[in-house]
Amino acid sequence: MYIDGNWRDARSGRTFEVTNPATGESLGEVPDGDAADVDDAIGAAAAAADEWAETSPFARADLLMEAWRIMRDRSEELAELMTTEQGKPLRAARFEVSYAADFIRWFAEEGRRLGGEWFPSARPDQRFLALHAPVGVVAAITPWNYPISMLTRKMAPALAAGCPLVLKPAEATPLNARAVFEVFHDAGFPPGIVNLVTASDPAPIGEVFTNDPRVAKLTFTGSTAVGRKLAAAAGGSLKRISVELGGHAPFIVFPDADPVRAAKGAAALKFLNAGQACISPNRLYVHRDQAEPFLETMTERVGRVVCGNGLDEGVGCGPLVNDVAVAKVEAQVDDAADKGADVLVGGHRLVEGDHAAGHFFAPTLLGGVTPEMIIYREETFGPVAPVITYEDVEEVIDLANDTNYGLAAYVYTNDLATAIRSVERLRFGIIGVNDVNPTSASVPFGGMADSGIGREGGREGLLEYLETKTTGIAL
Ligand code: ADP
């Protein structure tokens, strides 16, 4: 753990083991922190808060740029560590490290450009100034699926805004978190500004984060169930919150689109990170007239995705995080098959040979998916592409909107009016138009409804860590 500028063990002396999800091998032990350690970390952050808030935004940006440079220099070792601990193919891990570093640079720049606003008044002898102030100590909880970029997406804006932070990473990927904190340590951040507490049991940490009066803001990325609980608890003490939660993305192919191009996009998108992404498409709506060429291309593409250890050349789909995840995917696929879906590719666990020790599910394509199936409503978080054939173009946006989630949606069309109307009617926070990667450090990322509250990235991502102060000035 990293607390007040020192690397240290848990007060209890306990540790927990980390394993490689592709091979089951042990990667070592990390400190198993609890409420006492998190109390130390919050104390360190609170003690450092005023000085950090008063540090010039230019000096804060310089430290962030140094962290960016170090992360870039270490990108290959970080990518290998990510593949080993989290499982994604090395190419995808390299891409994530670059995306993670982008957040650091973006917010270094954005923090330097933060100004206030001058307003007129109804009174001729009065002027107004609205300026920004850091919210204070930030508590951050991050997931395992993007074990580096989900950290920098919270850390960089908090630090640029002038907030110290305490971060608890997911129990599956503490080594990636440690490597990120090594970057910030080596960049020269003063003691107490960035603090890392690793723990095998997140619940006691969450309790301290949501109750401790020294914590001003909670930022969380993870499941809707946990996010809802933490947001409710943080609401008790009126903490600022950002919660980025689950999704159930529709992927709509309109009849005027090229079905082959759409299928190639869907196949590339769906198996990224073995489907363990909150913006992964979970319902692919394809018009009846295009179902044949779409499914033919998907069948061919999904059939050739190689599943295995992400360090091996040619692997396009890594393991799932654990056996619970494999069982959930299997249950959704079995339920769909029982209710009449066509299993066109895959549909089963991979348990033989090199797959035996890891948590693998075969890349899967389902046709004929209908609303009665669990997979139509529940997030899969696995390598399964469920295809729904629709008939009525007027109705398809309503079908897409028929979910409690509201994170990402995708539209394929060659008609500008259809694209614009769809974007306007879809109730989702992130929309790709003929685009399978509508994300970047420079734009807001986040969802509506059960997908969460707040935005990360872009200018909005910085504002999440700032309070506004209105100042009336009598002349
Ligand atoms: P997932 O299903 O993606 O693992 P979770 O919401 O369980 O999603 O995990 C996301 C993050 O939330 C992880 O860091 C995990 O340790 C943390 N977490 C899970 N349960 C709690 C809890 N009760 N309090 C605080 N953090 C939690």
Coordinates of C-alpha atoms and ligand atoms in Angstrom, one line a residue:
M1 CA 0.0 0.0 0.0
Y2 CA 1.1 3.6 -0.5
I3 CA 0.2 6.0 2.3
D4 CA 1.6 9.4 3.1
G5 CA 4.4 8.9 0.6
N6 CA 5.5 5.5 2.1
W7 CA 5.2 1.9 0.8
R8 CA 3.9 -0.1 3.7
D9 CA 2.1 -3.3 4.8
A10 CA -1.4 -3.5 6.3
R11 CA -1.5 -2.6 10.0
S12 CA -2.9 -6.1 10.6
G13 CA 0.1 -7.6 8.7
R14 CA -2.3 -9.6 6.6
T15 CA -1.9 -10.2 2.9
F16 CA -3.9 -11.7 0.0
E17 CA -2.9 -13.5 -3.1
V18 CA -3.3 -12.4 -6.7
T19 CA -3.6 -14.9 -9.5
N20 CA -3.3 -14.9 -13.3
P21 CA -6.8 -15.5 -14.7
A22 CA -5.4 -17.3 -17.8
T23 CA -3.2 -19.8 -16.0
G24 CA -4.3 -19.8 -12.4
E25 CA -0.7 -19.1 -11.3
S26 CA 0.0 -17.1 -8.3
L27 CA 1.5 -13.6 -9.0
G28 CA 2.3 -12.9 -5.4
E29 CA 0.8 -11.3 -2.3
V30 CA -0.3 -7.8 -1.5
P31 CA -1.2 -6.1 1.8
D32 CA -4.8 -6.8 2.9
G33 CA -5.9 -3.4 4.2
D34 CA -8.9 -2.6 6.4
A35 CA -10.6 0.3 8.1
A36 CA -7.5 1.1 10.2
D37 CA -5.3 1.5 7.1
V38 CA -7.9 3.5 5.2
D39 CA -8.2 5.8 8.2
D40 CA -4.4 6.4 8.0
A41 CA -4.7 7.2 4.3
I42 CA -7.6 9.6 4.7
G43 CA -5.7 11.3 7.6
A44 CA -2.6 11.7 5.3
A45 CA -4.8 13.1 2.5
A46 CA -6.7 15.5 4.8
A47 CA -3.4 16.8 6.2
A48 CA -2.0 17.5 2.7
A49 CA -5.2 19.0 1.3
D50 CA -4.8 22.7 2.0
E51 CA -1.3 22.9 0.7
W52 CA -2.2 21.0 -2.5
A53 CA -5.2 23.2 -3.0
E54 CA -2.9 26.3 -2.7
T55 CA -0.2 24.8 -5.0
S56 CA -0.3 26.6 -8.4
P57 CA -2.2 24.8 -11.1
F58 CA 0.9 25.2 -13.2
A59 CA 3.0 23.3 -10.7
R60 CA 0.3 20.6 -10.4
A61 CA 0.3 20.2 -14.1
D62 CA 4.1 19.9 -14.2
L63 CA 3.9 16.9 -11.8
L64 CA 1.1 15.3 -13.9
M65 CA 3.2 15.8 -17.1
E66 CA 6.1 14.1 -15.4
A67 CA 3.8 11.2 -14.5
W68 CA 2.6 11.0 -18.1
R69 CA 6.2 10.8 -19.3
I70 CA 7.0 8.0 -16.9
M71 CA 3.9 6.1 -17.8
R72 CA 4.8 6.3 -21.5
D73 CA 8.4 5.2 -20.8
R74 CA 7.0 2.1 -18.8
S75 CA 4.2 1.3 -21.3
E76 CA 5.6 -2.0 -22.3
E77 CA 6.1 -3.4 -18.8
L78 CA 2.7 -2.0 -17.7
A79 CA 1.0 -3.7 -20.6
E80 CA 2.6 -7.0 -19.8
L81 CA 1.7 -6.7 -16.2
M82 CA -1.9 -5.9 -17.2
T83 CA -2.2 -8.9 -19.5
T84 CA -0.7 -11.1 -16.7
E85 CA -3.0 -9.9 -14.0
Q86 CA -6.2 -9.0 -15.9
G87 CA -6.0 -11.2 -19.0
K88 CA -6.6 -9.0 -22.0
P89 CA -4.5 -9.6 -25.1
L90 CA -1.2 -7.7 -25.0
R91 CA -2.2 -5.5 -28.0
A92 CA -5.3 -4.3 -26.1
A93 CA -3.3 -3.8 -22.9
R94 CA -0.9 -1.6 -24.8
F95 CA -3.8 0.4 -26.1
E96 CA -5.2 0.8 -22.6
V97 CA -1.9 2.1 -21.2
S98 CA -1.8 4.7 -23.9
Y99 CA -5.4 5.6 -23.1
A100 CA -4.6 5.8 -19.4
A101 CA -1.6 8.1 -20.1
D102 CA -3.9 10.3 -22.3
F103 CA -6.0 11.1 -19.2
I104 CA -3.0 12.3 -17.3
R105 CA -1.8 14.6 -20.1
W106 CA -5.3 15.8 -20.9
F107 CA -6.1 16.8 -17.3
A108 CA -2.6 18.4 -16.8
E109 CA -3.5 20.7 -19.7
E110 CA -7.1 21.2 -18.7
G111 CA -6.1 22.1 -15.1
R112 CA -3.9 24.9 -16.4
R113 CA -6.7 26.4 -18.4
L114 CA -9.3 26.5 -15.7
G115 CA -10.6 30.0 -15.2
G116 CA -13.6 31.6 -13.6
E117 CA -16.4 33.7 -15.0
W118 CA -17.4 37.3 -14.6
F119 CA -21.1 38.2 -14.4
P120 CA -23.1 41.4 -14.5
S121 CA -25.7 42.2 -11.9
A122 CA -29.2 43.8 -11.8
R123 CA -27.6 46.3 -9.4
P124 CA -25.4 48.9 -11.1
D125 CA -23.0 48.9 -8.1
Q126 CA -22.4 45.2 -8.1
R127 CA -20.4 42.6 -10.0
F128 CA -20.2 38.8 -9.7
L129 CA -17.3 36.4 -10.0
A130 CA -17.8 32.7 -10.1
L131 CA -14.6 30.7 -9.4
H132 CA -13.7 27.1 -8.8
A133 CA -12.3 25.5 -5.7
P134 CA -11.2 21.8 -5.1
V135 CA -13.9 19.7 -3.4
G136 CA -11.3 18.3 -0.9
V137 CA -10.3 14.7 -0.2
V138 CA -11.5 12.3 -2.8
A139 CA -12.2 8.6 -2.2
A140 CA -11.9 6.4 -5.3
I141 CA -13.0 2.8 -5.9
T142 CA -12.0 1.2 -9.2
P143 CA -12.8 -2.0 -11.1
W144 CA -10.6 -4.8 -12.5
N145 CA -11.7 -4.7 -16.2
Y146 CA -9.6 -1.6 -17.1
P147 CA -7.1 -1.7 -14.2
I148 CA -5.0 1.2 -15.2
S149 CA -7.1 3.6 -17.2
M150 CA -9.9 3.6 -14.7
L151 CA -7.4 4.8 -12.1
T152 CA -5.9 7.7 -14.2
R153 CA -9.4 8.8 -15.3
K154 CA -10.1 9.6 -11.7
M155 CA -6.7 10.5 -10.3
A156 CA -5.6 12.9 -13.0
P157 CA -8.7 15.2 -12.8
A158 CA -8.7 15.1 -9.0
L159 CA -5.1 16.0 -8.8
A160 CA -5.3 18.7 -11.5
A161 CA -8.3 20.2 -9.6
G162 CA -6.3 20.4 -6.4
C163 CA -7.7 17.4 -4.5
P164 CA -5.7 14.7 -2.7
L165 CA -7.1 11.2 -3.0
V166 CA -7.3 7.7 -1.5
L167 CA -7.9 4.9 -3.9
K168 CA -9.0 1.3 -3.4
P169 CA -8.5 -0.8 -6.5
A170 CA -10.4 -4.0 -7.3
E171 CA -9.2 -7.1 -5.4
A172 CA -8.4 -8.9 -8.7
T173 CA -5.9 -6.2 -10.0
P174 CA -4.0 -4.6 -7.1
L175 CA -0.6 -5.1 -8.8
N176 CA -1.7 -2.9 -11.7
A177 CA -2.8 -0.3 -9.2
R178 CA 0.6 -0.5 -7.4
A179 CA 2.4 0.1 -10.7
V180 CA 0.3 3.2 -11.3
F181 CA 1.1 4.5 -7.9
E182 CA 4.8 3.8 -8.6
V183 CA 4.5 6.2 -11.5
F184 CA 3.0 8.9 -9.4
H185 CA 5.5 8.4 -6.6
D186 CA 8.4 8.6 -9.1
A187 CA 6.9 11.7 -10.6
G188 CA 7.4 13.4 -7.3
F189 CA 4.0 14.0 -5.9
P190 CA 4.3 15.2 -2.3
P191 CA 3.4 12.8 0.6
G192 CA -0.3 12.4 1.3
I193 CA -1.5 13.6 -2.1
V194 CA -2.0 10.1 -3.6
N195 CA -2.7 7.1 -1.3
L196 CA -3.4 3.5 -2.2
V197 CA -5.1 1.0 0.0
T198 CA -5.4 -2.6 -1.3
A199 CA -7.9 -5.0 0.3
S200 CA -9.5 -8.4 -0.2
D201 CA -12.8 -7.3 1.4
P202 CA -14.0 -4.0 0.0
A203 CA -17.1 -3.5 2.3
P204 CA -15.3 -2.1 5.3
I205 CA -13.3 0.3 3.1
G206 CA -16.5 1.4 1.4
E207 CA -18.1 2.1 4.8
V208 CA -15.2 4.4 5.9
F209 CA -15.2 6.1 2.5
T210 CA -19.0 6.9 2.7
N211 CA -19.1 7.9 6.4
D212 CA -15.8 9.7 7.2
P213 CA -16.5 13.4 7.4
R214 CA -12.9 14.1 6.0
V215 CA -13.9 12.6 2.7
A216 CA -15.6 15.2 0.4
K217 CA -16.3 13.1 -2.7
L218 CA -16.7 9.5 -3.7
T219 CA -15.9 8.4 -7.2
F220 CA -16.8 4.8 -8.1
T221 CA -16.7 2.6 -11.2
G222 CA -18.2 -0.8 -10.9
S223 CA -21.5 -2.7 -10.8
T224 CA -24.8 -1.0 -10.5
A225 CA -25.7 -2.9 -7.4
V226 CA -22.6 -1.8 -5.5
G227 CA -22.7 1.7 -6.9
R228 CA -26.3 2.2 -5.8
K229 CA -25.4 1.1 -2.2
L230 CA -22.4 3.3 -2.0
A231 CA -24.2 6.3 -3.5
A232 CA -27.0 5.9 -0.9
A233 CA -24.6 5.7 1.9
A234 CA -22.6 8.7 0.7
G235 CA -25.9 10.6 0.4
G236 CA -26.3 10.3 4.2
S237 CA -23.5 12.7 4.7
L238 CA -24.1 14.6 1.4
K239 CA -20.8 13.8 -0.2
R240 CA -20.3 14.6 -3.8
I241 CA -20.6 11.5 -5.9
S242 CA -19.7 10.2 -9.4
V243 CA -20.7 6.6 -10.1
E244 CA -20.0 5.0 -13.4
L245 CA -22.0 1.7 -13.5
G246 CA -23.2 -1.1 -15.7
G247 CA -24.7 -0.9 -19.2
H248 CA -26.7 -2.8 -21.8
A249 CA -25.7 -1.3 -25.0
P250 CA -27.9 -1.6 -28.1
F251 CA -26.2 -1.8 -31.5
I252 CA -28.6 -0.8 -34.3
V253 CA -28.0 -1.6 -37.9
F254 CA -30.4 0.4 -40.1
P255 CA -31.5 -1.1 -43.4
D256 CA -29.5 1.5 -45.4
A257 CA -26.2 0.6 -43.7
D258 CA -23.6 -1.8 -45.1
P259 CA -24.4 -5.0 -43.1
V260 CA -20.9 -6.5 -43.7
R261 CA -19.2 -3.4 -42.4
A262 CA -21.5 -3.3 -39.4
A263 CA -20.8 -6.9 -38.6
K264 CA -17.1 -6.4 -38.8
G265 CA -17.5 -3.5 -36.4
A266 CA -19.7 -5.5 -34.0
A267 CA -17.3 -8.4 -34.0
A268 CA -14.3 -6.2 -33.3
L269 CA -16.1 -4.3 -30.5
K270 CA -17.8 -7.2 -28.8
F271 CA -14.7 -9.3 -28.0
L272 CA -12.6 -6.5 -26.7
N273 CA -11.6 -7.4 -23.2
A274 CA -13.6 -10.6 -23.6
G275 CA -16.8 -8.5 -23.5
Q276 CA -16.0 -7.3 -20.0
A277 CA -16.7 -3.7 -20.7
C278 CA -19.6 -1.5 -19.6
I279 CA -20.0 -0.1 -23.1
S280 CA -19.9 -3.6 -24.7
P281 CA -22.9 -4.2 -27.1
N282 CA -25.4 -6.5 -25.4
R283 CA -28.3 -6.3 -28.0
L284 CA -27.5 -6.2 -31.7
Y285 CA -30.6 -5.2 -33.6
V286 CA -30.3 -6.1 -37.3
H287 CA -33.1 -5.5 -39.9
R288 CA -34.7 -8.6 -41.2
D289 CA -33.5 -7.8 -44.8
Q290 CA -29.9 -7.7 -43.7
A291 CA -29.9 -10.6 -41.2
E292 CA -28.3 -13.0 -43.6
P293 CA -25.2 -11.1 -44.7
F294 CA -24.8 -9.7 -41.2
L295 CA -24.9 -13.1 -39.5
E296 CA -22.7 -14.7 -42.2
T297 CA -20.0 -12.1 -41.6
M298 CA -20.3 -12.3 -37.8
T299 CA -20.2 -16.2 -37.9
E300 CA -17.0 -16.1 -39.9
R301 CA -15.4 -13.3 -37.7
V302 CA -16.5 -14.8 -34.3
G303 CA -15.4 -18.2 -35.4
R304 CA -11.9 -17.1 -36.0
V305 CA -11.4 -15.3 -32.7
V306 CA -8.6 -17.2 -30.8
C307 CA -9.2 -17.5 -27.1
G308 CA -6.3 -17.9 -24.8
N309 CA -3.4 -16.4 -22.8
G310 CA -3.2 -12.7 -23.8
L311 CA 0.6 -12.9 -23.9
D312 CA 0.4 -15.4 -26.8
E313 CA 0.6 -14.1 -30.3
G314 CA -2.7 -14.1 -32.2
V315 CA -5.0 -14.3 -29.2
G316 CA -8.0 -12.0 -29.6
C317 CA -10.0 -12.9 -26.5
G318 CA -8.5 -13.5 -23.1
P319 CA -10.0 -15.2 -20.0
L320 CA -12.8 -13.9 -17.8
V321 CA -12.0 -12.5 -14.4
N322 CA -13.1 -15.6 -12.4
D323 CA -15.3 -18.7 -12.3
V324 CA -18.3 -16.8 -11.1
A325 CA -18.1 -14.7 -14.2
V326 CA -17.9 -17.8 -16.4
A327 CA -20.9 -19.3 -14.7
K328 CA -23.0 -16.2 -15.2
V329 CA -22.2 -16.1 -18.9
E330 CA -22.9 -19.8 -19.2
A331 CA -26.3 -19.4 -17.5
Q332 CA -27.3 -16.5 -19.8
V333 CA -26.3 -18.5 -22.9
D334 CA -28.1 -21.7 -21.7
D335 CA -31.2 -19.7 -20.8
A336 CA -31.2 -18.1 -24.3
A337 CA -30.7 -21.5 -26.0
D338 CA -33.5 -23.1 -23.9
K339 CA -35.9 -20.3 -25.0
G340 CA -35.1 -20.8 -28.7
A341 CA -32.0 -18.7 -29.6
D342 CA -29.7 -20.2 -32.2
V343 CA -26.2 -20.8 -31.0
L344 CA -24.3 -20.0 -34.2
V345 CA -20.8 -20.0 -32.8
G346 CA -19.4 -21.2 -29.4
G347 CA -21.9 -21.3 -26.5
H348 CA -19.8 -23.2 -24.0
R349 CA -16.9 -23.0 -21.6
L350 CA -13.4 -23.8 -22.7
V351 CA -11.9 -26.4 -20.4
E352 CA -9.5 -28.5 -22.3
G353 CA -5.7 -28.3 -22.7
D354 CA -4.3 -24.8 -22.2
H355 CA -7.7 -23.5 -21.2
A356 CA -8.0 -25.9 -18.3
A357 CA -6.4 -23.8 -15.6
G358 CA -8.0 -20.4 -16.7
H359 CA -11.5 -19.0 -16.8
F360 CA -12.4 -19.2 -20.4
F361 CA -15.7 -19.0 -22.3
A362 CA -15.8 -19.6 -26.1
P363 CA -16.5 -16.5 -28.2
T364 CA -20.2 -16.9 -28.9
L365 CA -22.8 -15.7 -31.5
L366 CA -26.5 -16.1 -30.7
G367 CA -29.2 -15.5 -33.4
G368 CA -32.9 -15.2 -32.8
V369 CA -32.6 -13.5 -29.4
T370 CA -36.0 -12.3 -28.0
P371 CA -37.1 -10.1 -25.0
E372 CA -38.0 -13.2 -22.8
M373 CA -34.4 -14.2 -22.6
I374 CA -32.3 -13.0 -19.6
I375 CA -29.5 -11.9 -21.9
Y376 CA -31.9 -9.3 -23.4
R377 CA -32.1 -7.5 -20.1
E378 CA -29.1 -8.3 -18.0
E379 CA -25.5 -7.2 -18.6
T380 CA -23.5 -10.2 -19.8
F381 CA -19.9 -9.0 -19.2
G382 CA -18.6 -11.9 -21.4
P383 CA -17.8 -12.8 -25.0
V384 CA -21.4 -13.3 -26.3
A385 CA -23.0 -11.4 -29.2
P386 CA -26.8 -11.6 -29.0
V387 CA -28.5 -10.8 -32.3
I388 CA -32.1 -9.7 -32.5
T389 CA -33.8 -9.5 -35.9
Y390 CA -36.3 -6.5 -36.2
E391 CA -38.8 -5.5 -38.8
D392 CA -40.1 -2.1 -38.0
V393 CA -37.6 0.7 -38.5
E394 CA -39.9 3.2 -36.7
E395 CA -39.9 1.0 -33.6
V396 CA -36.2 0.1 -33.3
I397 CA -35.2 3.1 -31.2
D398 CA -37.9 2.3 -28.7
L399 CA -36.6 -1.2 -28.5
A400 CA -33.1 0.1 -27.9
N401 CA -34.3 2.5 -25.2
D402 CA -36.3 -0.3 -23.4
T403 CA -33.6 -0.8 -20.7
N404 CA -32.9 0.5 -17.2
Y405 CA -29.4 1.3 -18.3
G406 CA -28.2 4.3 -20.4
L407 CA -24.5 4.1 -21.0
A408 CA -23.5 3.4 -24.6
A409 CA -25.4 2.8 -27.8
Y410 CA -24.2 2.3 -31.4
V411 CA -25.9 3.1 -34.7
Y412 CA -25.0 2.1 -38.2
T413 CA -26.5 4.1 -41.0
N414 CA -25.5 5.9 -44.1
D415 CA -28.3 8.4 -43.9
L416 CA -27.5 11.7 -42.1
A417 CA -31.1 12.3 -40.9
T418 CA -31.4 8.8 -39.5
A419 CA -28.1 9.2 -37.6
I420 CA -29.1 12.6 -36.1
R421 CA -32.7 11.5 -35.2
S422 CA -31.3 8.4 -33.6
V423 CA -28.7 10.3 -31.5
E424 CA -31.5 12.7 -30.4
R425 CA -33.9 9.9 -29.4
L426 CA -31.5 7.4 -27.8
R427 CA -31.4 7.8 -24.0
F428 CA -27.7 6.9 -23.6
G429 CA -24.7 9.0 -22.5
I430 CA -22.3 7.8 -25.2
I431 CA -23.3 7.1 -28.8
G432 CA -21.2 5.7 -31.7
V433 CA -22.4 6.5 -35.2
N434 CA -20.7 4.0 -37.6
D435 CA -18.1 4.1 -34.8
V436 CA -17.1 1.3 -32.4
N437 CA -14.9 3.4 -30.2
P438 CA -16.7 6.6 -29.2
T439 CA -14.4 7.3 -26.2
S440 CA -11.3 9.6 -25.6
A441 CA -9.7 11.5 -22.8
S442 CA -11.0 14.7 -24.4
V443 CA -14.8 13.9 -24.2
P444 CA -17.2 13.2 -21.3
F445 CA -17.9 9.5 -20.5
G446 CA -20.8 8.4 -18.4
G447 CA -24.4 7.2 -18.4
M448 CA -28.0 7.9 -17.5
A449 CA -30.4 6.1 -15.3
D450 CA -29.0 2.9 -13.8
S451 CA -25.7 3.5 -15.6
G452 CA -24.8 6.2 -13.1
I453 CA -24.3 9.8 -12.2
G454 CA -21.6 12.2 -13.4
R455 CA -19.1 12.2 -16.3
E456 CA -15.4 11.4 -16.5
G457 CA -13.1 12.8 -19.1
G458 CA -13.2 16.0 -21.0
R459 CA -13.9 19.3 -19.3
E460 CA -16.8 17.8 -17.4
G461 CA -14.5 15.3 -15.9
L462 CA -12.5 18.1 -14.2
L463 CA -15.6 19.9 -13.0
E464 CA -16.6 16.8 -11.0
Y465 CA -13.8 17.6 -8.6
L466 CA -14.6 21.3 -8.2
E467 CA -17.0 23.4 -6.2
T468 CA -18.2 26.7 -7.6
K469 CA -17.9 29.8 -5.4
T470 CA -20.0 32.8 -6.3
T471 CA -18.6 36.1 -5.1
G472 CA -20.7 39.3 -5.1
I473 CA -18.6 42.4 -5.1
A474 CA -20.2 45.8 -4.2
L475 CA -18.5 48.7 -5.9
Ligands
ADP1 P1 -17.6 -6.1 -10.6 O1 -18.9 -6.9 -10.8 O2 -17.2 -5.4 -11.9 O3 -16.5 -6.8 -9.9 P2 -18.1 -4.5 -8.3 O4 -19.0 -3.4 -8.2 O5 -18.3 -5.7 -7.4 O6 -18.1 -4.9 -9.8 O7 -16.6 -4.1 -8.1 C1 -16.1 -2.8 -8.5 C2 -15.3 -2.2 -7.3 O8 -16.1 -2.0 -6.2 C3 -14.1 -3.1 -6.8 O9 -13.0 -2.3 -6.5 C4 -14.7 -3.8 -5.6 O10 -13.8 -4.1 -4.7 C5 -15.6 -2.6 -5.1 N1 -16.6 -3.1 -4.2 C6 -17.4 -4.2 -4.2 N2 -18.3 -4.2 -3.2 C7 -18.0 -3.1 -2.4 C8 -18.6 -2.6 -1.2 N3 -19.6 -3.2 -0.6 N4 -18.0 -1.4 -0.7 C9 -17.0 -0.8 -1.4 N5 -16.5 -1.2 -2.5 C10 -17.0 -2.4 -3.1

